[in-house]
CSV table of C-alpha atoms in Angstrom, one decimal:
chain,number,residue,atom,x,y,z
A,4,MET,CA,3.1,122.4,18.6
A,5,ILE,CA,5.8,120.6,20.4
A,6,THR,CA,4.0,121.1,23.8
A,7,GLY,CA,0.8,119.6,22.3
A,8,LEU,CA,2.7,116.5,21.0
A,9,VAL,CA,4.2,115.9,24.4
A,10,LEU,CA,0.8,116.2,26.1
A,11,VAL,CA,-0.9,113.6,23.7
A,12,THR,CA,2.0,111.2,24.1
A,13,THR,CA,2.0,111.5,27.9
A,14,THR,CA,-1.8,111.0,28.0
A,15,ASP,CA,-1.7,107.9,25.9
A,16,ALA,CA,1.1,106.5,27.9
A,17,MET,CA,-0.9,107.1,31.1
A,18,ASP,CA,-3.9,105.3,29.7
A,19,VAL,CA,-1.9,102.1,28.7
A,20,PRO,CA,-0.5,100.0,31.6
A,21,PRO,CA,3.3,99.6,31.3
A,22,VAL,CA,3.0,95.8,31.3
A,23,VAL,CA,0.6,95.9,28.3
A,24,LEU,CA,2.7,98.3,26.4
A,25,LEU,CA,5.9,96.2,26.9
A,26,SER,CA,4.1,93.1,25.9
A,27,PHE,CA,2.8,94.7,22.7
A,28,ILE,CA,6.3,95.9,21.8
A,29,ALA,CA,7.7,92.4,22.5
A,30,ALA,CA,5.1,90.8,20.3
A,31,VAL,CA,5.8,93.2,17.4
A,32,LEU,CA,9.5,92.5,17.7
A,33,PHE,CA,8.9,88.7,17.8
A,34,VAL,CA,6.7,88.8,14.7
A,35,ALA,CA,9.2,91.0,12.8
A,36,ILE,CA,12.1,88.6,13.6
A,37,TYR,CA,10.0,85.5,12.7
A,38,LEU,CA,9.0,87.0,9.3
A,39,ALA,CA,12.6,88.0,8.5
A,40,PHE,CA,13.8,84.5,9.4
A,41,SER,CA,11.0,82.9,7.3
A,42,ARG,CA,11.9,84.9,4.2
A,43,GLN,CA,15.5,84.1,4.6
A,44,ARG,CA,14.7,80.4,5.1
A,45,SER,CA,12.3,80.1,2.2
A,46,GLY,CA,14.8,81.7,-0.2
A,47,SER,CA,17.8,79.6,0.6
A,48,ARG,CA,18.9,76.0,1.1
A,49,GLY,CA,21.7,74.3,3.0
A,50,ASN,CA,24.9,73.1,1.5
A,51,ALA,CA,24.7,69.4,1.9
A,52,LEU,CA,24.3,66.5,-0.6
A,53,LEU,CA,22.5,63.6,1.0
A,54,LEU,CA,23.4,60.1,-0.4
A,55,ILE,CA,20.4,58.0,0.3
A,56,GLY,CA,19.4,54.5,-0.9
A,57,PRO,CA,19.1,50.8,0.0
A,58,PRO,CA,22.0,48.9,1.6
A,59,ASP,CA,24.8,47.9,-0.8
A,60,ALA,CA,23.7,50.4,-3.5
A,61,GLY,CA,27.1,52.0,-3.6
A,62,LYS,CA,26.6,55.2,-1.6
A,63,THR,CA,29.8,54.9,0.4
A,64,ALA,CA,31.8,54.1,-2.7
A,65,ILE,CA,30.5,57.3,-4.3
A,66,LEU,CA,31.5,59.3,-1.2
A,67,SER,CA,34.9,57.8,-1.4
A,68,GLN,CA,35.3,58.6,-5.1
A,69,LEU,CA,34.3,62.2,-4.5
A,70,VAL,CA,36.6,62.7,-1.5
A,71,TYR,CA,39.6,60.6,-2.3
A,72,GLY,CA,39.4,60.4,-6.1
A,73,GLN,CA,39.0,56.6,-6.0
A,74,ALA,CA,36.5,54.1,-4.8
A,75,LEU,CA,37.9,52.3,-1.8
A,76,GLN,CA,36.7,48.9,-0.7
A,77,THR,CA,33.7,49.5,1.5
A,78,HIS,CA,31.3,47.5,3.7
A,79,THR,CA,27.6,48.1,4.6
A,80,SER,CA,27.5,51.3,6.6
A,81,LEU,CA,25.6,51.4,10.0
A,82,GLN,CA,26.4,55.0,10.7
A,83,THR,CA,26.3,58.3,8.9
A,84,ASN,CA,29.5,59.5,7.2
A,85,SER,CA,30.1,63.0,5.9
A,86,SER,CA,32.9,64.9,4.3
A,87,LEU,CA,33.5,68.3,2.6
A,88,VAL,CA,34.0,67.8,-1.1
A,89,ASN,CA,35.6,70.5,-3.4
A,90,LEU,CA,33.8,70.3,-6.8
A,91,SER,CA,35.9,73.2,-8.2
A,92,PRO,CA,38.0,76.0,-6.8
A,93,GLN,CA,34.9,78.1,-6.3
A,94,LYS,CA,32.4,75.3,-5.3
A,95,SER,CA,32.2,72.9,-2.4
A,96,ILE,CA,29.5,70.8,-0.8
A,97,ARG,CA,29.2,68.6,2.3
A,98,VAL,CA,28.3,65.1,1.3
A,99,VAL,CA,26.4,63.0,3.8
A,100,ASP,CA,26.2,59.2,3.4
A,101,VAL,CA,23.1,58.0,5.1
A,102,PRO,CA,22.9,54.3,6.0
A,103,GLY,CA,20.2,52.4,4.1
A,104,HIS,CA,19.3,49.7,6.7
A,105,PRO,CA,15.5,49.8,7.2
A,106,ARG,CA,15.8,50.4,10.9
A,107,ILE,CA,18.1,53.5,10.6
A,108,ARG,CA,17.5,54.9,7.1
A,109,ASP,CA,15.1,57.5,8.4
A,110,GLN,CA,18.1,59.3,9.8
A,111,PHE,CA,18.1,61.3,6.6
A,112,ARG,CA,15.3,63.4,8.1
A,113,GLU,CA,17.7,64.8,10.6
A,114,HIS,CA,19.7,66.3,7.7
A,115,LEU,CA,16.8,67.7,5.6
A,116,ASP,CA,17.2,71.2,7.0
A,117,ASP,CA,20.8,71.4,5.7
A,118,ALA,CA,20.1,69.6,2.4
A,119,LYS,CA,20.6,71.4,-0.9
A,120,ALA,CA,20.4,68.2,-2.9
A,121,ILE,CA,19.5,64.5,-2.5
A,122,ALA,CA,20.9,61.6,-4.6
A,123,PHE,CA,18.9,58.4,-4.3
A,124,VAL,CA,21.3,55.7,-5.2
A,125,VAL,CA,20.0,52.5,-6.8
A,126,ASP,CA,22.0,49.4,-7.8
A,127,ALA,CA,21.0,49.1,-11.5
A,128,SER,CA,22.4,45.6,-11.7
A,129,THR,CA,19.9,44.2,-9.1
A,130,VAL,CA,16.9,46.5,-9.2
A,131,SER,CA,14.9,44.1,-11.3
A,132,ARG,CA,15.0,41.6,-8.4
A,133,ASN,CA,14.4,44.0,-5.5
A,134,GLY,CA,12.4,46.7,-7.2
A,135,ALA,CA,9.6,46.6,-4.6
A,136,VAL,CA,12.0,47.2,-1.7
A,137,VAL,CA,13.8,50.0,-3.5
A,138,ALA,CA,10.5,51.7,-4.5
A,139,GLU,CA,9.3,51.5,-0.9
A,140,HIS,CA,12.4,53.3,0.2
A,141,LEU,CA,12.1,56.0,-2.5
A,142,HIS,CA,8.4,56.5,-1.6
A,143,ASN,CA,9.5,57.4,1.9
A,144,ILE,CA,11.8,60.0,0.4
A,145,LEU,CA,9.2,61.5,-1.9
A,146,HIS,CA,6.7,61.6,1.0
A,147,ALA,CA,9.2,63.5,3.2
A,148,LEU,CA,9.9,66.0,0.5
A,149,SER,CA,6.2,66.6,-0.2
A,150,SER,CA,5.6,67.1,3.5
A,151,LEU,CA,8.1,69.9,3.9
A,152,PRO,CA,6.6,73.2,5.1
A,153,PRO,CA,6.2,76.0,2.6
A,154,SER,CA,8.9,78.0,4.4
A,155,GLN,CA,11.5,75.4,3.7
A,156,ALA,CA,13.1,75.1,0.3
A,157,THR,CA,12.8,71.6,-1.2
A,158,PRO,CA,16.2,70.0,-2.0
A,159,SER,CA,16.9,69.0,-5.6
A,160,LEU,CA,16.5,65.3,-6.3
A,161,ILE,CA,18.4,63.0,-8.6
A,162,ILE,CA,18.1,59.2,-8.9
A,163,LEU,CA,21.4,57.6,-9.7
A,164,ALA,CA,21.4,54.3,-11.7
A,165,HIS,CA,24.6,53.1,-10.1
A,166,LYS,CA,27.0,50.3,-11.0
A,167,TYR,CA,26.0,50.5,-14.7
A,168,ASP,CA,29.4,48.8,-15.4
A,169,LEU,CA,27.9,45.6,-13.9
A,170,LEU,CA,24.8,45.7,-16.1
A,171,ASN,CA,24.3,42.8,-18.6
A,172,THR,CA,23.5,44.7,-21.8
A,173,GLY,CA,22.5,41.5,-23.7
A,174,ASN,CA,21.4,42.3,-27.2
A,175,GLN,CA,21.6,46.1,-26.5
A,176,ALA,CA,25.3,46.2,-26.7
A,177,ASN,CA,25.2,49.3,-29.0
A,178,THR,CA,23.5,51.4,-26.3
A,179,ALA,CA,25.6,53.1,-23.7
A,180,SER,CA,25.6,51.2,-20.4
A,181,ASP,CA,24.7,54.3,-18.4
A,182,VAL,CA,21.7,54.9,-20.6
A,183,LEU,CA,20.5,51.3,-20.3
A,184,ALA,CA,20.9,51.6,-16.5
A,185,VAL,CA,18.9,54.7,-16.2
A,186,ASN,CA,16.1,53.3,-18.4
A,187,ARG,CA,16.0,50.1,-16.4
A,188,VAL,CA,15.9,51.8,-13.0
A,189,LYS,CA,13.2,54.3,-14.2
A,190,SER,CA,11.0,51.6,-15.7
A,191,VAL,CA,11.2,49.3,-12.6
A,192,LEU,CA,10.6,52.1,-10.1
A,193,GLU,CA,7.7,53.6,-12.0
A,194,ARG,CA,6.0,50.2,-12.2
A,195,GLU,CA,6.5,49.5,-8.5
A,196,LEU,CA,5.4,53.0,-7.4
A,197,GLN,CA,2.3,52.7,-9.6
A,198,LYS,CA,1.5,49.5,-7.7
A,199,ARG,CA,1.8,51.4,-4.4
A,200,ARG,CA,-0.4,54.3,-5.7
A,201,ALA,CA,-3.1,51.9,-7.0
A,202,SER,CA,-3.2,50.0,-3.7
A,203,GLN,CA,-3.7,53.2,-1.7
A,204,LYS,CA,-6.4,54.6,-4.1
A,205,GLY,CA,-8.1,51.2,-3.6
A,206,GLY,CA,-8.3,51.9,0.1
A,207,VAL,CA,-5.9,49.1,1.1
A,208,GLY,CA,-2.4,49.3,2.7
A,209,VAL,CA,0.7,48.5,0.8
A,210,GLU,CA,2.1,45.8,3.0
A,211,GLY,CA,4.0,43.2,1.1
A,212,LEU,CA,5.1,45.8,-1.5
A,213,GLY,CA,8.5,46.3,-0.1
A,214,GLY,CA,8.9,47.0,3.6
A,215,GLU,CA,9.4,44.6,6.5
A,216,ASP,CA,6.0,44.3,8.2
A,217,GLU,CA,5.1,47.5,6.4
A,218,LYS,CA,1.6,48.9,6.1
A,219,SER,CA,1.8,52.5,5.0
A,220,ASP,CA,-0.7,55.2,4.3
A,221,MET,CA,1.9,57.5,2.7
A,222,GLY,CA,0.6,59.5,-0.3
A,223,SER,CA,2.8,61.9,-2.2
A,224,LEU,CA,2.6,59.9,-5.5
A,225,ASP,CA,0.1,62.2,-7.3
A,226,CYS,CA,0.9,63.0,-10.9
A,227,ALA,CA,-0.1,65.8,-13.2
A,228,GLY,CA,-0.8,63.4,-16.1
A,229,PRO,CA,-4.2,62.0,-17.3
A,230,SER,CA,-6.5,60.9,-14.5
A,231,GLY,CA,-6.1,57.2,-14.0
A,232,GLY,CA,-2.8,57.1,-15.8
A,233,SER,CA,0.3,55.3,-14.6
A,234,PHE,CA,2.9,56.9,-12.3
A,235,LYS,CA,5.5,58.8,-14.2
A,236,PHE,CA,8.5,60.6,-12.7
A,237,SER,CA,8.1,63.3,-15.4
A,238,ASP,CA,4.5,64.0,-14.1
A,239,TRP,CA,5.2,63.8,-10.4
A,240,GLU,CA,3.6,66.8,-8.7
A,241,GLY,CA,6.2,67.1,-6.0
A,242,GLY,CA,8.8,68.6,-8.3
A,243,GLU,CA,11.4,67.8,-10.9
A,244,ILE,CA,13.4,64.5,-10.6
A,245,SER,CA,16.6,64.1,-12.5
A,246,PHE,CA,18.3,60.8,-13.5
A,247,GLY,CA,21.9,59.9,-14.1
A,248,GLY,CA,24.1,56.8,-14.6
A,249,THR,CA,27.1,56.3,-12.4
A,250,SER,CA,29.8,53.8,-11.6
A,251,ALA,CA,32.6,53.7,-9.0
A,252,LYS,CA,35.0,50.8,-9.5
A,253,ALA,CA,37.0,50.0,-6.4
A,254,THR,CA,39.6,48.2,-8.5
A,255,GLN,CA,40.3,51.2,-10.8
A,256,ALA,CA,43.5,53.1,-9.8
A,257,SER,CA,43.5,56.8,-9.6
A,258,ASP,CA,46.2,57.1,-12.3
A,259,ASP,CA,43.9,55.3,-14.7
A,260,LEU,CA,41.1,57.6,-13.8
A,261,GLU,CA,43.2,60.6,-14.6
A,262,LYS,CA,44.1,59.2,-18.0
A,263,SER,CA,40.6,58.4,-18.9
A,264,GLY,CA,39.1,61.6,-17.5
A,265,ASP,CA,36.0,59.6,-16.3
A,266,ASP,CA,35.6,58.6,-12.7
A,267,GLY,CA,32.2,57.2,-13.3
A,268,LEU,CA,30.5,60.1,-11.6
A,269,VAL,CA,30.3,62.5,-14.6
A,270,SER,CA,26.5,62.8,-14.6
A,271,LEU,CA,26.4,63.5,-10.8
A,272,ARG,CA,29.1,66.1,-11.1
A,273,GLU,CA,27.4,67.8,-14.0
A,274,TRP,CA,24.1,67.8,-12.2
A,275,LEU,CA,25.7,69.3,-9.0
A,276,ASP,CA,27.3,72.0,-11.1
A,277,THR,CA,23.8,73.1,-12.3
A,278,ILE,CA,22.3,73.5,-8.8
A,279,ILE,CA,25.2,74.9,-6.8
């Protein structure tokens, strides 16, 4: 039996040219390695939190608060900043502050492979005035997330209604400022994103709805709600979107923060704790 096995194997080997046999083995190994890598890639995400948003939204102040325990005086960033932040003795994350200037804000795409989470930061005190510009920026993020390949895990997304301490509550003084900030940001952005979606469904560009000389054919605003209904974050087909109200006061001393136990980033920290 052993002799017969050797004869068959020898005969097969003689029938197949060595180059073809080696090529076949190399192809099988390549496919096996690729499939193993794809499985690992699809089941895991990086360990970075991307802070994204328009200029002057407060991204760098949030990074400073997370790293140093206080919000230092900052200026509009024109380069990416990053730092490792310890959320607890067992948890840490690399926070990447991506500039919001229209000409360089797409740098966030360079970090998507390493992103576990994205925080889109909005200045709640000014969003009523520049909602179209903010919505155009957010639309760019939603489009990028919706366009990721199936083999790449989609980062979790939260929209931060930042600077809620600067919000004029008016006759709603009995409602918490962070809640008012979230409601305002959500309302404004849903309205502006609906305008963009309606323009695209009508077969026209969305120039004049936010960007500088912008004419975009980006989609990614489909919702699971009733056909013809307005855009709602809760119905967005691209995935779940969380909201939180934050504040980072550069004038508040670290001793005061320790006494109060609130650094203005409680909602962000709690959200990170659920995904890390």
